[in-house]
mmCIF file of C-alpha atoms in Angstrom:
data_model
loop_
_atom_site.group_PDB
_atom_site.id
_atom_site.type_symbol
_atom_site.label_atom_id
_atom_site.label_comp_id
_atom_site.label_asym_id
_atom_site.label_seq_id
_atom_site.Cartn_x
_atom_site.Cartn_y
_atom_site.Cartn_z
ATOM 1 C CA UNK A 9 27.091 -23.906 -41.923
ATOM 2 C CA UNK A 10 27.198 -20.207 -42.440
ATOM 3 C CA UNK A 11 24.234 -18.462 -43.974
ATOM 4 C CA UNK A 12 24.827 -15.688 -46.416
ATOM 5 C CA UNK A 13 23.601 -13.371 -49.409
ATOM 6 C CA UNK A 14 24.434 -12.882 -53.048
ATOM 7 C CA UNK A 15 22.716 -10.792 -55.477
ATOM 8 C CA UNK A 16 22.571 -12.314 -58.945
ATOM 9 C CA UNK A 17 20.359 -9.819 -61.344
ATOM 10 C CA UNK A 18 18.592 -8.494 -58.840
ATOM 11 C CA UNK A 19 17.480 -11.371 -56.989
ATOM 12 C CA UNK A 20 18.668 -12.098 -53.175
ATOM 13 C CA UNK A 21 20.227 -15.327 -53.299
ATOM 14 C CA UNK A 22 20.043 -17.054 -49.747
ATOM 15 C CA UNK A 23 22.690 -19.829 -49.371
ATOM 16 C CA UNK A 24 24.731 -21.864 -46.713
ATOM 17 C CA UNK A 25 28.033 -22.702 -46.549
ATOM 18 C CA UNK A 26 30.272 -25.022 -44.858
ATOM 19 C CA UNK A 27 33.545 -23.094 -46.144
ATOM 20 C CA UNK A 28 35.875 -26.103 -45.654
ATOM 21 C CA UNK A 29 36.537 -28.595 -48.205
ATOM 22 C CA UNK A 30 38.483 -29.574 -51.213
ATOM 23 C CA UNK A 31 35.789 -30.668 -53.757
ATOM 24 C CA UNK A 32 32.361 -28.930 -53.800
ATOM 25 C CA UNK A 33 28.981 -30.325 -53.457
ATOM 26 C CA UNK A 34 26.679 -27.471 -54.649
ATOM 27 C CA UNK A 35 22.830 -28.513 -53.443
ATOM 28 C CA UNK A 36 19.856 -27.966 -55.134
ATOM 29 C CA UNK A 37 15.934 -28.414 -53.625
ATOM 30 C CA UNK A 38 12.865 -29.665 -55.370
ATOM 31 C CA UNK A 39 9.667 -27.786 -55.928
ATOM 32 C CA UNK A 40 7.904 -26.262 -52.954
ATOM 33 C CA UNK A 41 10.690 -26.722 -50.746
ATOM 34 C CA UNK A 42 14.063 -25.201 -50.056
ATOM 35 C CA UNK A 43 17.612 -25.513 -48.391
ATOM 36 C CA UNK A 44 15.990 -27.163 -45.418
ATOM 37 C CA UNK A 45 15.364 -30.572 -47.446
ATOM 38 C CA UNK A 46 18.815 -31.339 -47.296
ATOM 39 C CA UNK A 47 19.851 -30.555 -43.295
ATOM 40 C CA UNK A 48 19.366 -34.168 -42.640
ATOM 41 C CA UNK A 49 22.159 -35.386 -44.505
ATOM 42 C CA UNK A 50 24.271 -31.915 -44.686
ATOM 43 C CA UNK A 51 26.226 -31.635 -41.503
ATOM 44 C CA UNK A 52 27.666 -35.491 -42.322
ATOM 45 C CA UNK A 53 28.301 -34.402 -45.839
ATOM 46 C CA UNK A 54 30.707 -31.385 -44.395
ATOM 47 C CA UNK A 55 33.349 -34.083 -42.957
ATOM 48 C CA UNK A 56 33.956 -34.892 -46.460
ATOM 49 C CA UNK A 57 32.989 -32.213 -49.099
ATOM 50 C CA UNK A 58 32.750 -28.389 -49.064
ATOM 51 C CA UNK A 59 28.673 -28.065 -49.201
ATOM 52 C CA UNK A 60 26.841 -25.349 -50.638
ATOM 53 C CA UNK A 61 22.963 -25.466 -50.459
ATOM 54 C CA UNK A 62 21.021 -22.005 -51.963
ATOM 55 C CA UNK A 63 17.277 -21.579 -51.943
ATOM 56 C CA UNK A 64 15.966 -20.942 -55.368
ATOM 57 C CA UNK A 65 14.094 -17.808 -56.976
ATOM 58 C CA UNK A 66 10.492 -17.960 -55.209
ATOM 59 C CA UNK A 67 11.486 -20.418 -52.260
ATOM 60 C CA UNK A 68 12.876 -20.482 -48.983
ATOM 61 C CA UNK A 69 14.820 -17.497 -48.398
ATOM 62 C CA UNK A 70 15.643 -16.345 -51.555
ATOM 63 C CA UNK A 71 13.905 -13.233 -52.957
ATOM 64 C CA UNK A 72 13.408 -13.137 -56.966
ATOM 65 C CA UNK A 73 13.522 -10.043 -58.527
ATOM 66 C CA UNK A 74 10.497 -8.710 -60.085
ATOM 67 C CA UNK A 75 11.117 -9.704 -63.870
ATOM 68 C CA UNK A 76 12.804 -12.784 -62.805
ATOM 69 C CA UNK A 77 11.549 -15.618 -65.331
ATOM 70 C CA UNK A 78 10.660 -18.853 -63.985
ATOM 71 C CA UNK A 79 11.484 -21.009 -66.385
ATOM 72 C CA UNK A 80 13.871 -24.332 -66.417
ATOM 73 C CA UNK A 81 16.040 -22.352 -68.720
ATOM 74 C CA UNK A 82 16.877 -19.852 -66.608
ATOM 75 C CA UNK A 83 17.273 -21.442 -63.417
ATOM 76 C CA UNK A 84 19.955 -23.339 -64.969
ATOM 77 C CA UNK A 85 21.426 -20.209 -65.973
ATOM 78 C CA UNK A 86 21.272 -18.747 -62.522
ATOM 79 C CA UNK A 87 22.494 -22.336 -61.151
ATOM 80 C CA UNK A 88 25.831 -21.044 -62.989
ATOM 81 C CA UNK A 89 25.918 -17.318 -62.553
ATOM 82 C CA UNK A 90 25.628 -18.463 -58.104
ATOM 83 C CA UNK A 91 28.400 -20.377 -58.953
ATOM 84 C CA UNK A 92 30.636 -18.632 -60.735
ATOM 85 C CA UNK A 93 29.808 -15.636 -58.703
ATOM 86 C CA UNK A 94 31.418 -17.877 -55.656
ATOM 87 C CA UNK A 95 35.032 -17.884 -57.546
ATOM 88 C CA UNK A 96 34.100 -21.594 -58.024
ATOM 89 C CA UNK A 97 34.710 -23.973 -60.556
ATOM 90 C CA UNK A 98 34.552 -28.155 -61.486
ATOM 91 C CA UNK A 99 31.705 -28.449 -58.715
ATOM 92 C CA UNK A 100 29.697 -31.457 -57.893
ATOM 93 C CA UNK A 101 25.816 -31.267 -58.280
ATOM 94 C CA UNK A 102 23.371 -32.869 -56.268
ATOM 95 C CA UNK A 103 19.389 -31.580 -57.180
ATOM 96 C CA UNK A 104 16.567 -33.098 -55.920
ATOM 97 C CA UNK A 105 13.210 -33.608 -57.941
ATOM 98 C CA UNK A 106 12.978 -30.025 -59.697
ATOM 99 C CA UNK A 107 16.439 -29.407 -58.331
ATOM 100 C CA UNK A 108 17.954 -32.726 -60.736
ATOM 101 C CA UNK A 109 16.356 -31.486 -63.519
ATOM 102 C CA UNK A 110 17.889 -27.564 -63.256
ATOM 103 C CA UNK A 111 21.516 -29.167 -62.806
ATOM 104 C CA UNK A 112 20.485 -30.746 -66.043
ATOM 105 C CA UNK A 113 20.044 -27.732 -67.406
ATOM 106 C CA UNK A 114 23.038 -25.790 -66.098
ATOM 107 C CA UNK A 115 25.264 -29.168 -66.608
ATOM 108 C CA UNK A 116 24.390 -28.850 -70.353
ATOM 109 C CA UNK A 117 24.772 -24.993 -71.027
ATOM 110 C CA UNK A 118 28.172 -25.137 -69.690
ATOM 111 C CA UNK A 119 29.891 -28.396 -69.436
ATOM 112 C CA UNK A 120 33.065 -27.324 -68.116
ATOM 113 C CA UNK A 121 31.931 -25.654 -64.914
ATOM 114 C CA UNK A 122 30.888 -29.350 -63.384
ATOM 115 C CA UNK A 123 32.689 -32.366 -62.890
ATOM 116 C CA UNK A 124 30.075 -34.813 -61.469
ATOM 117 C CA UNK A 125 26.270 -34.723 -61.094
ATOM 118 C CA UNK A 126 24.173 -36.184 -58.318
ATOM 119 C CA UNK A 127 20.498 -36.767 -58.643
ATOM 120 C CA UNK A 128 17.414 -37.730 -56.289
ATOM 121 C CA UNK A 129 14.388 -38.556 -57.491
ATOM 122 C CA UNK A 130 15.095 -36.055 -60.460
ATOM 123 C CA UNK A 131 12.051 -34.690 -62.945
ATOM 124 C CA UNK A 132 12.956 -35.641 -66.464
ATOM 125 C CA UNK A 133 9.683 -36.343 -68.290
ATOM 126 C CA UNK A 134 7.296 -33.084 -67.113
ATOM 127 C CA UNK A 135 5.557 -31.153 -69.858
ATOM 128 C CA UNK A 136 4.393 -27.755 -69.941
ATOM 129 C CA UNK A 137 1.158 -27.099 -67.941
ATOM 130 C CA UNK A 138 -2.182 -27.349 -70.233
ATOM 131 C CA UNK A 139 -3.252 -23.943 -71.710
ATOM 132 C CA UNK A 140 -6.072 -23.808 -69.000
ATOM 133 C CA UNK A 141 -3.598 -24.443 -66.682
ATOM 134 C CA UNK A 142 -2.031 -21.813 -67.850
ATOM 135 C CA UNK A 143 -5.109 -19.550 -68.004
ATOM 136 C CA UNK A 144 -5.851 -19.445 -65.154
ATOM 137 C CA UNK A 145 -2.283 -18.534 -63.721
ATOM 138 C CA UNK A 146 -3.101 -15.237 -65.332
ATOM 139 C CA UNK A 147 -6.210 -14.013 -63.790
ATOM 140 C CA UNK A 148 -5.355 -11.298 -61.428
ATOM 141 C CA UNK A 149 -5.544 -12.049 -57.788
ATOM 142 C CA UNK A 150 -4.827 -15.739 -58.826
ATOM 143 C CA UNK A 151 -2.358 -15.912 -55.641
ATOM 144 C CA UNK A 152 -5.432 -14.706 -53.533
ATOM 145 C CA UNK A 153 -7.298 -17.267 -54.652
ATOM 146 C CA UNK A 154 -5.120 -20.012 -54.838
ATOM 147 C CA UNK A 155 -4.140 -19.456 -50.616
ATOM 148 C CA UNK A 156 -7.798 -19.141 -49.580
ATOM 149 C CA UNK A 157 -8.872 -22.249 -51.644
ATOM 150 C CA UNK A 158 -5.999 -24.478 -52.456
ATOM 151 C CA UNK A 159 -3.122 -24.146 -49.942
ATOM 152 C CA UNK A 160 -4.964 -24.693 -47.020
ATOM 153 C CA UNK A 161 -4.702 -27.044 -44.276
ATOM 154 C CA UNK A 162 -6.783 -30.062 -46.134
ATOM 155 C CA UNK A 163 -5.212 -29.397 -49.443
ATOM 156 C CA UNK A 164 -1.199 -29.084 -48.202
ATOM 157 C CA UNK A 165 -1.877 -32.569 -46.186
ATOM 158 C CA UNK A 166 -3.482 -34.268 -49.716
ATOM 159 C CA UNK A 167 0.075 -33.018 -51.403
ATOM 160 C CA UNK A 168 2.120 -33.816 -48.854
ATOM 161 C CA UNK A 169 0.653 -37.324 -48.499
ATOM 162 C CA UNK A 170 1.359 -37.741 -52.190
ATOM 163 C CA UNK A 171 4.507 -37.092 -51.570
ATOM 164 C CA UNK A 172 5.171 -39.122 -48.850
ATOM 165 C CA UNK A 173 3.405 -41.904 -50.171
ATOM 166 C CA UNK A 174 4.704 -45.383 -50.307
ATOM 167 C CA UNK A 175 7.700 -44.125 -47.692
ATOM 168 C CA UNK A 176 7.981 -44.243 -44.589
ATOM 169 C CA UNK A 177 6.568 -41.282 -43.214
ATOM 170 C CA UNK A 178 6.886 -38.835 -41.333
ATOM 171 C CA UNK A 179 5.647 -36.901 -38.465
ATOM 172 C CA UNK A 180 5.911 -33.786 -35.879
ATOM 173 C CA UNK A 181 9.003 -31.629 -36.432
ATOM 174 C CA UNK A 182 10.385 -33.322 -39.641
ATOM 175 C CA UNK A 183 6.676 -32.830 -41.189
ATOM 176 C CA UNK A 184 6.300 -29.546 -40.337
ATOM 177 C CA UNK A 185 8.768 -27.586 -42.191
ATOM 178 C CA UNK A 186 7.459 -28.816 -45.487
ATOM 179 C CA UNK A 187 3.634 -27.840 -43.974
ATOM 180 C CA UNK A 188 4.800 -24.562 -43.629
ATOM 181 C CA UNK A 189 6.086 -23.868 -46.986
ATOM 182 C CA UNK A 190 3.404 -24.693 -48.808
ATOM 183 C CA UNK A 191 1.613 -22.146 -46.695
ATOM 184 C CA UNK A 192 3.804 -19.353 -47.965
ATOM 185 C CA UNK A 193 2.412 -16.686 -50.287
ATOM 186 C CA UNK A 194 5.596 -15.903 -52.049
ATOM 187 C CA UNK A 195 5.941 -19.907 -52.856
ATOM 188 C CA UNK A 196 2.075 -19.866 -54.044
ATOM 189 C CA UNK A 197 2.994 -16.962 -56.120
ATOM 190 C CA UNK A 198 6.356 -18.694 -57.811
ATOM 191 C CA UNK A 199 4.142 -21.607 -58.536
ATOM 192 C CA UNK A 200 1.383 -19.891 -60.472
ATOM 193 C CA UNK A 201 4.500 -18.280 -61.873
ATOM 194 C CA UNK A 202 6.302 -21.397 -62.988
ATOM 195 C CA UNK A 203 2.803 -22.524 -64.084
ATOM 196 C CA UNK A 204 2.686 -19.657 -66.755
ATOM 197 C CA UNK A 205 6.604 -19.620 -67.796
ATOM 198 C CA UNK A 206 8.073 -23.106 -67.568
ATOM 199 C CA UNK A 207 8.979 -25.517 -70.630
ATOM 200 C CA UNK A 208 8.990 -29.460 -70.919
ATOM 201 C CA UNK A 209 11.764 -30.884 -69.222
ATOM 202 C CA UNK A 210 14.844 -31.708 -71.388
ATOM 203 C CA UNK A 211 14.469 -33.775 -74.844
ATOM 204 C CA UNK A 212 16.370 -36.827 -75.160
ATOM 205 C CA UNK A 213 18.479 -35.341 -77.957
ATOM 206 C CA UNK A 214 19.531 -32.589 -75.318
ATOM 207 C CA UNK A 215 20.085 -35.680 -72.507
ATOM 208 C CA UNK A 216 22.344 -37.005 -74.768
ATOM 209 C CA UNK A 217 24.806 -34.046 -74.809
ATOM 210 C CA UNK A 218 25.556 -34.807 -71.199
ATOM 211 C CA UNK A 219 28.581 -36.393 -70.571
ATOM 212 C CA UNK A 220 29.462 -36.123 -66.600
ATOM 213 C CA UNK A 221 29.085 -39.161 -64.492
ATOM 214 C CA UNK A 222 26.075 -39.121 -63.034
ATOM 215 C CA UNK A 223 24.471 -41.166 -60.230
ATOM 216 C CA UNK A 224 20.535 -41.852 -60.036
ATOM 217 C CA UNK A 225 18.976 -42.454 -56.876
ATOM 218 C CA UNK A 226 15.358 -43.293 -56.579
ATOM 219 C CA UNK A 227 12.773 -44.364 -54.202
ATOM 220 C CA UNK A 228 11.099 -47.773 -55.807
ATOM 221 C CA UNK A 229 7.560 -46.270 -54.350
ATOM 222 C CA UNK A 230 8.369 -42.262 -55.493
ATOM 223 C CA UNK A 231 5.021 -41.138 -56.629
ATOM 224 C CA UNK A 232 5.806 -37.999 -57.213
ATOM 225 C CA UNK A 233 8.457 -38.712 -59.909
ATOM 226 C CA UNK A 234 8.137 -42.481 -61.097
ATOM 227 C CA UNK A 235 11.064 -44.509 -61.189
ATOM 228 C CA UNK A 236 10.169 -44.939 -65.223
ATOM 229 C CA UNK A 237 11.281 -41.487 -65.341
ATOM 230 C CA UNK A 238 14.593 -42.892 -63.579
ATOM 231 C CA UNK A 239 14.840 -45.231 -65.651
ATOM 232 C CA UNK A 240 14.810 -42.589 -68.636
ATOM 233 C CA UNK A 241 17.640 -40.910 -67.834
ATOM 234 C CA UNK A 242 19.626 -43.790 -67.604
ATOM 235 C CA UNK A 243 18.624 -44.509 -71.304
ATOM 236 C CA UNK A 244 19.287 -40.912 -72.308
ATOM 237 C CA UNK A 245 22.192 -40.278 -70.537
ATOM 238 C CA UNK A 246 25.887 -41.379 -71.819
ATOM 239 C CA UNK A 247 27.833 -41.943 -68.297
ATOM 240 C CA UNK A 248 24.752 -42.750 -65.896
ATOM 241 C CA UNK A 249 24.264 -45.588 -62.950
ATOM 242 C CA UNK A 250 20.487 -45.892 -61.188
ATOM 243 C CA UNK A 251 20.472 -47.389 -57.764
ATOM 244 C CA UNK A 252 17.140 -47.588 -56.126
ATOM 245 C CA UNK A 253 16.298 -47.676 -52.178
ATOM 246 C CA UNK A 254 13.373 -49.578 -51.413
ATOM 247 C CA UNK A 255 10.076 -49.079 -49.646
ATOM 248 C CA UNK A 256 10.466 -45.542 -49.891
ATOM 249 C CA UNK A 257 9.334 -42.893 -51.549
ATOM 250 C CA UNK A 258 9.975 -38.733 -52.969
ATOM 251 C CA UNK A 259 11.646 -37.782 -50.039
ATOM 252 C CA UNK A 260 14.852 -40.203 -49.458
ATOM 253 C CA UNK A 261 16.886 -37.646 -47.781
ATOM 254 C CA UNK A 262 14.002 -37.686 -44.836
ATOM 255 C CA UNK A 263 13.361 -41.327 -45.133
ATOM 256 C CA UNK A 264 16.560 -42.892 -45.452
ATOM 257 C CA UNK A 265 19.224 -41.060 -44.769
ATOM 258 C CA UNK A 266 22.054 -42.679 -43.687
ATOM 259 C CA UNK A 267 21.257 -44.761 -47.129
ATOM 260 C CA UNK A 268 21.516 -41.567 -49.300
ATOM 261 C CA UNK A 269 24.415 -40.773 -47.688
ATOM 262 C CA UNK A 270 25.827 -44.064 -48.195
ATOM 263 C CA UNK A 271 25.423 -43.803 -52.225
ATOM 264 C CA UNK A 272 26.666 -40.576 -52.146
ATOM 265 C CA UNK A 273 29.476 -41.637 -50.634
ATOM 266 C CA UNK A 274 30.285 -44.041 -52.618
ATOM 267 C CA UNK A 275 29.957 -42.285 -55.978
ATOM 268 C CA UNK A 276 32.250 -39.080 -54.980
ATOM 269 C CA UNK A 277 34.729 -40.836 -52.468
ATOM 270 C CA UNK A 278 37.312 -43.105 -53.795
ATOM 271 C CA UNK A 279 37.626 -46.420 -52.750
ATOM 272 C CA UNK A 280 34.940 -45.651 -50.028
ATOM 273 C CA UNK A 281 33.457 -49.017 -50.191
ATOM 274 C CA UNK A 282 36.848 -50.514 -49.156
ATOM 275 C CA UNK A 283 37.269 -48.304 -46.503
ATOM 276 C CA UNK A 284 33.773 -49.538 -44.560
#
């Protein structure tokens, strides 16, 4: 994978790139996490696929500009400018959590620039955070106060236990990369940003517009996105299938992933399952 810049509207796009391939898989991470979530299934996915994974505005690598707007909205939209500025077209997207709902977002405002979509554990029934939620995202020195008292050491291991819950865990150097972005100020400040900006998650009347194939994976024990809300795409969607992994929970790429890889196979490869 080779690791690059692109600047979309003033904001420093990290990506990687595998180069090689005939049909695209462009990647996209969950909340409070970044490229990294998917380098335990990425170098198998390169025998097979041309794959793309970019940090969004506010995580990883990537540095937002300062009027960037963190809202669902326009992630989507820069989802599509990343992509187009790459010369590509009729990708594949695979989004994770936050990351499934954005290539919602981007698969409705232009149809044609996607062939098939991907999702893990995707958000799909969020709403707005409450008005003092909201409030208090706008006090000045909000960040400050947020690291001292809420993204330290006991509070990051209460989250991250949440979202390892009902999986099968995990420990020493596959824990810590996650540890250490919740630590980081510039994530703490894109949350209290995203906490101010962001809208509900897509209506069912917008669902509904989406026509692309789509696959939904889920952990049965997720509880950071339920498998109801799984199950609510697959209503709202026209051309959907759900397949759930068992005994496992928001992270599946960590957990299982030689399963992951196995439905992802199976949706973009023809004939795969006659081949194994």
């Amino acid at each position: 994978m080779e690791k690059h810049f692109v600047y979309i509207d003033g904001t420093k796009i990290y990506y990687e790139d595998s180069l090689h391939g005939k049909e695209v898989l462009v990647c996209l991470h969950g909340f409070i996490s970044s490229s990294l979530c998917w380098y335990p299934i990425m170098k198998h996915m390169t025998k097979f696929f041309r794959v793309i994974a970019f940090d969004l505005p506010g995580f990883g690598q990537t540095i937002s500009s300062h009027d960037f707007e963190y809202t669902l909205t326009n992630y989507g939209l820069l989802t599509i400018r990343f992509i187009e500025k790459l010369g590509l077209n009729k990708v594949h997207l695979v989004g994770h959590s936050l990351g499934g709902q954005i290539a919602l977002q981007a698969a409705m405002k232009k149809p044609n620039l996607f062939h098939k979509l991907f999702l893990i554990g995707a958000s799909a029934q969020r709403k707005r955070p409450s008005k003092i939620a909201r409030l208090f995202c706008y006090i000045p020195f909000a960040d400050e106060a947020a690291y001292r008292f809420y993204f330290q050491d006991r509070m990051v291991d209460i989250a991250i236990s949440k979202v390892l819950a009902g999986g099968v865990g995990l420990e020493g150097e596959r824990l810590q990369p996650y540890i250490d972005t919740c630590k980081k100020r510039e994530v703490i400040k894109a949350v209290l940003k995203l906490g101010k900006e962001r809208e509900d998650d897509m209506k069912e009347s917008d669902l509904k517009t989406i026509c692309h194939n789509t696959y939904l994976l889920w952990g049965r024990e997720d509880q950071v996105v339920s498998l109801k809300e799984g199950e609510f795409l697959n209503r709202n969607l026209k051309n959907s299938t759900l397949a759930i992994i068992e005994h496992c929970g928001h992270l599946p790429m960590e957990e299982y992933p030689y399963t992951v890889l196995h439905h992802l196979y199976s949706f973009f490869i023809p004939n795969y399952l006659n081949q194994t």
